[in-house]
Coordinates of C-alpha atoms in Angstrom, one line a residue:
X301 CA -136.8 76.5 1.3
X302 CA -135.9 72.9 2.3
X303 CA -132.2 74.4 3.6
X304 CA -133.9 77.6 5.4
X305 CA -135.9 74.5 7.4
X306 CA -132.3 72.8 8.0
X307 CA -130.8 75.7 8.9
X308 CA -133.9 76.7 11.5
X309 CA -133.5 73.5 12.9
X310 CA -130.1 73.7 13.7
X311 CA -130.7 77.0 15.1
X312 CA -133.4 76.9 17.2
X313 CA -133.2 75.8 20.8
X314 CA -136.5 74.9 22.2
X315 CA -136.0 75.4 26.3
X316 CA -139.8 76.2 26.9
X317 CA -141.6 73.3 27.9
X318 CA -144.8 75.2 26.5
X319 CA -143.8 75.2 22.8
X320 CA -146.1 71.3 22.7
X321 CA -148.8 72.5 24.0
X322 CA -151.9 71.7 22.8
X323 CA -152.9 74.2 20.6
X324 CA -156.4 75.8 22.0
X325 CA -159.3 79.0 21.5
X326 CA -159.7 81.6 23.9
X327 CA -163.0 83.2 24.3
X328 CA -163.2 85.1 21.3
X329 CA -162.4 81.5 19.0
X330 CA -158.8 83.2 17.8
X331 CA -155.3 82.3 18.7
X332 CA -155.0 86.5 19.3
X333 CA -157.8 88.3 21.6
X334 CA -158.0 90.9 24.0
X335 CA -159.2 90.3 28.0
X336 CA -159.0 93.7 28.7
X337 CA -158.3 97.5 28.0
X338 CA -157.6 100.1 30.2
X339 CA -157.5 103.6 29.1
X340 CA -153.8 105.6 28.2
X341 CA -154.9 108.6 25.9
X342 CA -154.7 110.7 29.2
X343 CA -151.3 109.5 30.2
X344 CA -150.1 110.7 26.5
X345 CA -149.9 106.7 25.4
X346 CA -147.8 103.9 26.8
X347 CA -143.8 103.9 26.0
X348 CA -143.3 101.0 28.2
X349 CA -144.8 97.3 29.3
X350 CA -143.8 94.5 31.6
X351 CA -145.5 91.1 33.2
X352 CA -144.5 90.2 36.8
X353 CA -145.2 86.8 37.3
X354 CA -146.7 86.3 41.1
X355 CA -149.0 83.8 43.2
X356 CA -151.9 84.5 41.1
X357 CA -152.8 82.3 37.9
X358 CA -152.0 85.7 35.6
X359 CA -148.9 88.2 35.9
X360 CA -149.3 91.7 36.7
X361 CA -149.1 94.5 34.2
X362 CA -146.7 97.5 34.9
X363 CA -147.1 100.2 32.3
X364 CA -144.6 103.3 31.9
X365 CA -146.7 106.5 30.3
X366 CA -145.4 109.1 28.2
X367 CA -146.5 111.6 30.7
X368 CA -144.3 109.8 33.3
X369 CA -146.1 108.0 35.5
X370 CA -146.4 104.1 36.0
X371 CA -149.5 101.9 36.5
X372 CA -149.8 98.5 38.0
X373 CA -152.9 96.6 36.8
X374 CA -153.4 92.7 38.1
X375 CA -154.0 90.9 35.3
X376 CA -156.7 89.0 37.1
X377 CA -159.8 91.4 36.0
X378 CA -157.5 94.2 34.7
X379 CA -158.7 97.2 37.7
X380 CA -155.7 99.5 38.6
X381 CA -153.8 98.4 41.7
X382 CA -152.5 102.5 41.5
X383 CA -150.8 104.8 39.6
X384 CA -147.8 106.0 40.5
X385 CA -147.1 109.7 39.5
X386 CA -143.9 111.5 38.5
X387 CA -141.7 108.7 38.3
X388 CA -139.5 110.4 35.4
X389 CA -140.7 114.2 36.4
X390 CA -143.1 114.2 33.9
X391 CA -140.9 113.1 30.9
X392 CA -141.9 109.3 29.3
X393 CA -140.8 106.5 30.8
X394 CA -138.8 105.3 27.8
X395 CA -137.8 101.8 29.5
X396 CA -139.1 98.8 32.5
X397 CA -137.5 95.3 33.1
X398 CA -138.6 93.0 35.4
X399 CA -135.9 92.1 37.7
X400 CA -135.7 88.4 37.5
X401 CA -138.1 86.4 40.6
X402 CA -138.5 89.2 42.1
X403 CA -142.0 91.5 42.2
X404 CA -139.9 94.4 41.6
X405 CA -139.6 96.2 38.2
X406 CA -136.8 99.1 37.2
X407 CA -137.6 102.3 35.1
X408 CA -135.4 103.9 32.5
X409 CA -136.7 107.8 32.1
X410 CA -136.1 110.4 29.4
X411 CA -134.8 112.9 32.6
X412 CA -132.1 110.0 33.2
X413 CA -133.5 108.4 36.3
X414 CA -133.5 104.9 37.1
X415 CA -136.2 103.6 39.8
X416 CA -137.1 100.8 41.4
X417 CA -140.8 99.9 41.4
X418 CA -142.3 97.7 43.8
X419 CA -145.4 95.9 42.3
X420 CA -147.0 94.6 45.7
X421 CA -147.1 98.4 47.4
X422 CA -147.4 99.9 44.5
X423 CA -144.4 102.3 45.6
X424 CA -140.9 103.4 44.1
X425 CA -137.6 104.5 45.0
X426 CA -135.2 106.3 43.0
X427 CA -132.3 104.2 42.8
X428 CA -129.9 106.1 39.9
X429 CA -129.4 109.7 37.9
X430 CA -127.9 109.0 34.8
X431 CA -126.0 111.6 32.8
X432 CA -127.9 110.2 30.0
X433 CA -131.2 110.7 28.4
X434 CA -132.3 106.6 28.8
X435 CA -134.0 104.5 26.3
X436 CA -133.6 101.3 28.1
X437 CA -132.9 99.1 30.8
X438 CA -132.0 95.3 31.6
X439 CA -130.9 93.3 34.3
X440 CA -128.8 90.2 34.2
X441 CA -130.6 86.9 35.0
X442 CA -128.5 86.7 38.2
X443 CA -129.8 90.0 39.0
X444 CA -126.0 91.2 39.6
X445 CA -125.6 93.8 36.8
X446 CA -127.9 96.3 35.1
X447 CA -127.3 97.8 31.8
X448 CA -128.5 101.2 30.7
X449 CA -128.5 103.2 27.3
X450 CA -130.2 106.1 25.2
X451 CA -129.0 109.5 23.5
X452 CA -125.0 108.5 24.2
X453 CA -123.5 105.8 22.1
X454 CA -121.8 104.4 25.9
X455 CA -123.3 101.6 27.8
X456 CA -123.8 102.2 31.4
X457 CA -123.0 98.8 33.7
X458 CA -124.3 99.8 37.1
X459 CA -124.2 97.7 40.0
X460 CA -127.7 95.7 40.5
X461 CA -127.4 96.0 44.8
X462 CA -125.5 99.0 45.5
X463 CA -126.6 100.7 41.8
X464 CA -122.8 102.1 41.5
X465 CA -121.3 102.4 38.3
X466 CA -119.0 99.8 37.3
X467 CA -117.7 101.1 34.0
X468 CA -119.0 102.3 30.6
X469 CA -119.0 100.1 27.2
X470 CA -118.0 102.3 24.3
X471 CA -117.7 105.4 24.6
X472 CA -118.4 108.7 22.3
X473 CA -115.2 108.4 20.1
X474 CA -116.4 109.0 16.7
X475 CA -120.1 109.9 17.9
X476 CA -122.2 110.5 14.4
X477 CA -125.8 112.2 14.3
X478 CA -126.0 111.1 11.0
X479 CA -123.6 108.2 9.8
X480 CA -123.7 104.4 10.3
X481 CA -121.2 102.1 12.5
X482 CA -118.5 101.8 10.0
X483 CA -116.1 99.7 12.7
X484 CA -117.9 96.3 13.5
X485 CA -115.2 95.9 16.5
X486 CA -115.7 99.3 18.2
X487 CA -118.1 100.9 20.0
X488 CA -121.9 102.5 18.4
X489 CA -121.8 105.8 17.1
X490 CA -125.5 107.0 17.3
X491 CA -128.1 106.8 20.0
X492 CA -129.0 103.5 21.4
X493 CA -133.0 102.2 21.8
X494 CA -131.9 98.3 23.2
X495 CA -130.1 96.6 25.3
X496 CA -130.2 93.0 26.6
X497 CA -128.4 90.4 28.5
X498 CA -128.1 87.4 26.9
X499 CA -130.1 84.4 29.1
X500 CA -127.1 82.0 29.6
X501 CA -124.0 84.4 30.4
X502 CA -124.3 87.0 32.6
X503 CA -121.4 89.0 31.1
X504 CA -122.7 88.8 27.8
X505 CA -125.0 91.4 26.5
X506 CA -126.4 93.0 23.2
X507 CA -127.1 96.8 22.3
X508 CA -128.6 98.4 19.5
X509 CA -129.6 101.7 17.8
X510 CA -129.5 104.0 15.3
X511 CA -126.3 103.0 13.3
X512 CA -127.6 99.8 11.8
X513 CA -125.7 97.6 14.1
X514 CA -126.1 94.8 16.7
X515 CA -123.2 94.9 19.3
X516 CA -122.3 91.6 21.8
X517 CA -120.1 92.9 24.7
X518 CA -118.4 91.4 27.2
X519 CA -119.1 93.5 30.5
X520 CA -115.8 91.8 32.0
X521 CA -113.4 92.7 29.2
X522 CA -115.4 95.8 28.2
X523 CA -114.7 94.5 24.7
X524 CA -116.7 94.0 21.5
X525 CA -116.9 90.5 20.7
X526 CA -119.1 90.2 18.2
X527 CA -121.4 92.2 15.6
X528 CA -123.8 91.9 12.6
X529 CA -125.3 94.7 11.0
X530 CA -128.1 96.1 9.4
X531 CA -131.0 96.5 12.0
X532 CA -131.9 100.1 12.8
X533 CA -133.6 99.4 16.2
X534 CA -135.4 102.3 17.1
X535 CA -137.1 100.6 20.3
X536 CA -137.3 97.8 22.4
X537 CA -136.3 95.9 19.2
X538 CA -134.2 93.1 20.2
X539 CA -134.6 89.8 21.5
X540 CA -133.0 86.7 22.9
X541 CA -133.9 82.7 22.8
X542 CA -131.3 80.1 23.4
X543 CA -128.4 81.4 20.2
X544 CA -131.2 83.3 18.2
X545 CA -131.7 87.2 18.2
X546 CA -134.6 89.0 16.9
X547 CA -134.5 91.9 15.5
X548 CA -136.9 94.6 14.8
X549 CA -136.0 97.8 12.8
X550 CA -137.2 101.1 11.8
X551 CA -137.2 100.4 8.2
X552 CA -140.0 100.0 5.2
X553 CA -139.5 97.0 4.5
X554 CA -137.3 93.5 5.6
X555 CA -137.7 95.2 9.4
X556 CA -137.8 91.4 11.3
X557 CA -134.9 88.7 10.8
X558 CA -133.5 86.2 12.8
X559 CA -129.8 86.1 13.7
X560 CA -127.4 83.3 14.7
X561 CA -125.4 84.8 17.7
X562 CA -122.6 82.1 16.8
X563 CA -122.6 82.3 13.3
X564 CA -122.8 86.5 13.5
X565 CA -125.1 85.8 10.5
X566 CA -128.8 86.9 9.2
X567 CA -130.4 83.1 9.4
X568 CA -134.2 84.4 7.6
X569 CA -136.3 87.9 6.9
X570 CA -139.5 87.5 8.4
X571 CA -142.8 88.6 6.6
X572 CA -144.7 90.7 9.1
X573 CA -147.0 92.5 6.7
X574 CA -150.7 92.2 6.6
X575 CA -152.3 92.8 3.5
X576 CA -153.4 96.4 4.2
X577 CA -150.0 97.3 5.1
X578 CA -148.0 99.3 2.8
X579 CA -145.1 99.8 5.3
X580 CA -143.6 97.8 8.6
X581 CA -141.5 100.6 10.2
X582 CA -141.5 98.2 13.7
X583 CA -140.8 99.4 17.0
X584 CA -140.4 96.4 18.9
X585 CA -140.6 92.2 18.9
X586 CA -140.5 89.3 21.0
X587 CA -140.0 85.5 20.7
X588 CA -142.9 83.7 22.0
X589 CA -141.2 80.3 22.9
X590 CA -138.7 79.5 19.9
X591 CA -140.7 79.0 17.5
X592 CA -142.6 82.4 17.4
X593 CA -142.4 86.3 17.6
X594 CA -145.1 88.9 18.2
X595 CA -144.0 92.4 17.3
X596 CA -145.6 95.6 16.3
X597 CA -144.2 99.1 15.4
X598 CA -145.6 102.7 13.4
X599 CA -146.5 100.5 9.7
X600 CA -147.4 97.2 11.4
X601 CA -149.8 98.7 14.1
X602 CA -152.2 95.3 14.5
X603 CA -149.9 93.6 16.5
X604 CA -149.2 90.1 14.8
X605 CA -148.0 86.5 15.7
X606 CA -145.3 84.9 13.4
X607 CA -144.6 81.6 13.1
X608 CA -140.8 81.4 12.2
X609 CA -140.7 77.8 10.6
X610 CA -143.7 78.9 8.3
X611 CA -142.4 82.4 7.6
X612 CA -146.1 83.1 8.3
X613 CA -148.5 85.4 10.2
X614 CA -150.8 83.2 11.7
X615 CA -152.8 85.7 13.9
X616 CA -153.1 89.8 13.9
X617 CA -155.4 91.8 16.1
X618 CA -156.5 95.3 16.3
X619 CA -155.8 96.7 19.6
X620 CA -157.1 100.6 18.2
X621 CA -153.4 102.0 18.1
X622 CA -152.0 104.7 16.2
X623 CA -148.5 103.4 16.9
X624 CA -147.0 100.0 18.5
X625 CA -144.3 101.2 20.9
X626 CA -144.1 98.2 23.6
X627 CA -145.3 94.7 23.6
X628 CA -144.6 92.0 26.3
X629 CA -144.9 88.6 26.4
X630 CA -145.2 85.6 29.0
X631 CA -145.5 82.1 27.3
X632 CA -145.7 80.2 30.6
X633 CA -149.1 82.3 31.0
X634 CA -150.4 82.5 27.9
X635 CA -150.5 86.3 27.4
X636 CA -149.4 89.5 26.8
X637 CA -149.6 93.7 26.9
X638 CA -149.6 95.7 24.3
X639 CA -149.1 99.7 24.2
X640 CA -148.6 102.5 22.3
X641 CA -150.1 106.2 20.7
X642 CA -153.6 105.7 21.0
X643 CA -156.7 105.6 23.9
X644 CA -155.8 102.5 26.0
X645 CA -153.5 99.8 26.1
X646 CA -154.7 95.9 26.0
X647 CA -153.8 92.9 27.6
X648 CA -153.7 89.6 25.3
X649 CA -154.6 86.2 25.6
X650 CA -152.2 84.0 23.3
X651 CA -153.2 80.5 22.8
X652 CA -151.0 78.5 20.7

């Protein structure tokens, strides 16, 4: 144990001035509670979440439905802003990103549209048709590139102010329905749920899916230049803090571990199980400064807080949902959204 620690804190990078803070109780006495609900049963359950951060003390809430359409909710009192209808023609809206200090937030659909959402009127503008079925969608911290994926094993780099392609990472060379990555240096070879940029390179970015296998590209080179495998991400399952990733797969059981981006190596499995689970099966995680991860999926469905030091849960909560499809987090606030197959979708208060 005394060498996992070592290792950890070699690792770990702690660039969030909120990881001393006082640790403190919300209103209902628990480091995990629930301001508010808003129903999502009607909208056939939430795919997607963001948090815009804005002038007021909480960010707003953008949530991308199953049935298509996207609601903004302050998070100030949590009463719709508007819902905005038909965004992906009816089909869910498998993917949002914020688009870095802006109050603007881009869609991935299942149809293959990209839009541009604009959190302060509420509107949106149709900004690129994909010849894809999307999963997901990032921008670089620059807000210069975006990155789109789903049912093809290519990466789409498109253009963040003109949205132009710019090339395609990958490609379907040995495209598989059924069998793993077998070469670490190539491209994926099954449908992709993840993609992110990495915080301090804007060329640098990470895709995952299906085939057991974390990529790390270089959009410049178009190249592979690094890999681990073994995740199955089957969501929004990947995450970035300082040289750490987080990854969340589809699988019974050892679904969360931490990766050293360097090293290319597993660095811990996580225990996410409460002790009424019988299977994990997660969807989708996020670090919560460096030193913790929230992450819920279709086994774990109370979403929990980990403590990666500890190896510990040290908070669950039951937000009333069938399946865990989207969390996201904002540590400089101090909460979070949470959504999925079920009748509403919650935003969190996280004190710790």
């Amino acid at each position: 144990m005394g060498s996992v620690k070592k290792k950890l804190a070699r690792a770990m990078e702690y660039q969030n001035a909120n990881v001393n803070r006082p640790m403190e109780r919300n209103m209902f006495g628990r480091l995990l509670g629930i301001k508010w609900r808003v129903p999502a049963e009607k909208y056939h359950g939430v795919f997607s979440c963001q948090l815009v951060p804005g002038t007021s003390h909480l960010p707003t809430v953008v949530l991308g439905y199953g049935s298509g359409d996207i609601e903004v909710i302050p998070g100030e009192g949590g009463v719709s802003a508007g819902l905005i209808q038909g965004v992906t023609m009816s089909l869910p809206v498998t993917g949002l990103r914020t688009i870095p200090q802006t109050s603007y937030v881009l869609t991935a659909g299942a149809n293959g549209r990209v839009s541009r959402i604009n959190t302060e009127t509420i509107t949106h503008t149709t900004v690129y048709e994909a010849d894809n079925e999307l999963s997901s969608v990032d921008v670089n911290y620059d807000r210069s590139l975006i990155s789109l994926v789903g049912k093809k094993p290519d990466i789409l780099i498109v253009d963040a102010e003109n949205f132009s392609e710019i090339c395609r990472l990958g490609g379907q060379q040995g495209y598989s329905e059924t069998h793993e990555s077998e070469n670490v240096a190539g491209g994926h070879s099954q449908r992709l749920f993840a993609t992110r940029f990495t915080p301090s390179s804007k060329h640098t970015l990470l895709t995952a899916g299906w085939d057991c296998s974390v990529k790390i590209w270089d959009t410049r080179s178009g190249n592979v230049v690094g890999a681990f495998t073994g995740p199955k991400v089957c969501g929004d399952g990947i995450d970035i803090f300082g040289n750490n990733v987080v990854t969340a797969s589809w699988l019974s059981k050892d679904s969360l571990q931490l990766w050293d981006m360097r090293k290319m190596e597993c660095i811990m499995t996580l225990g996410c199980r409460g002790g009424n689970e019988n299977t994990e099966f997660l969807y989708c995680a996020q670090f919560y400064t460096g030193k913790y991860i929230v992450c819920g999926g279709s086994g774990i469905r109370k979403p929990k807080i980990i403590d990666i030091y500890q190896n510990k849960i040290l908070e669950e909560v039951d937000v009333g949902l069938r399946v865990v499809q989207s969390i996201c987090v904002s540590p400089s606030h101090g909460v979070g959204v949470v959504g999925g197959l079920g009748d509403t979708a919650s935003f969190l208060s996280i004190d710790i």
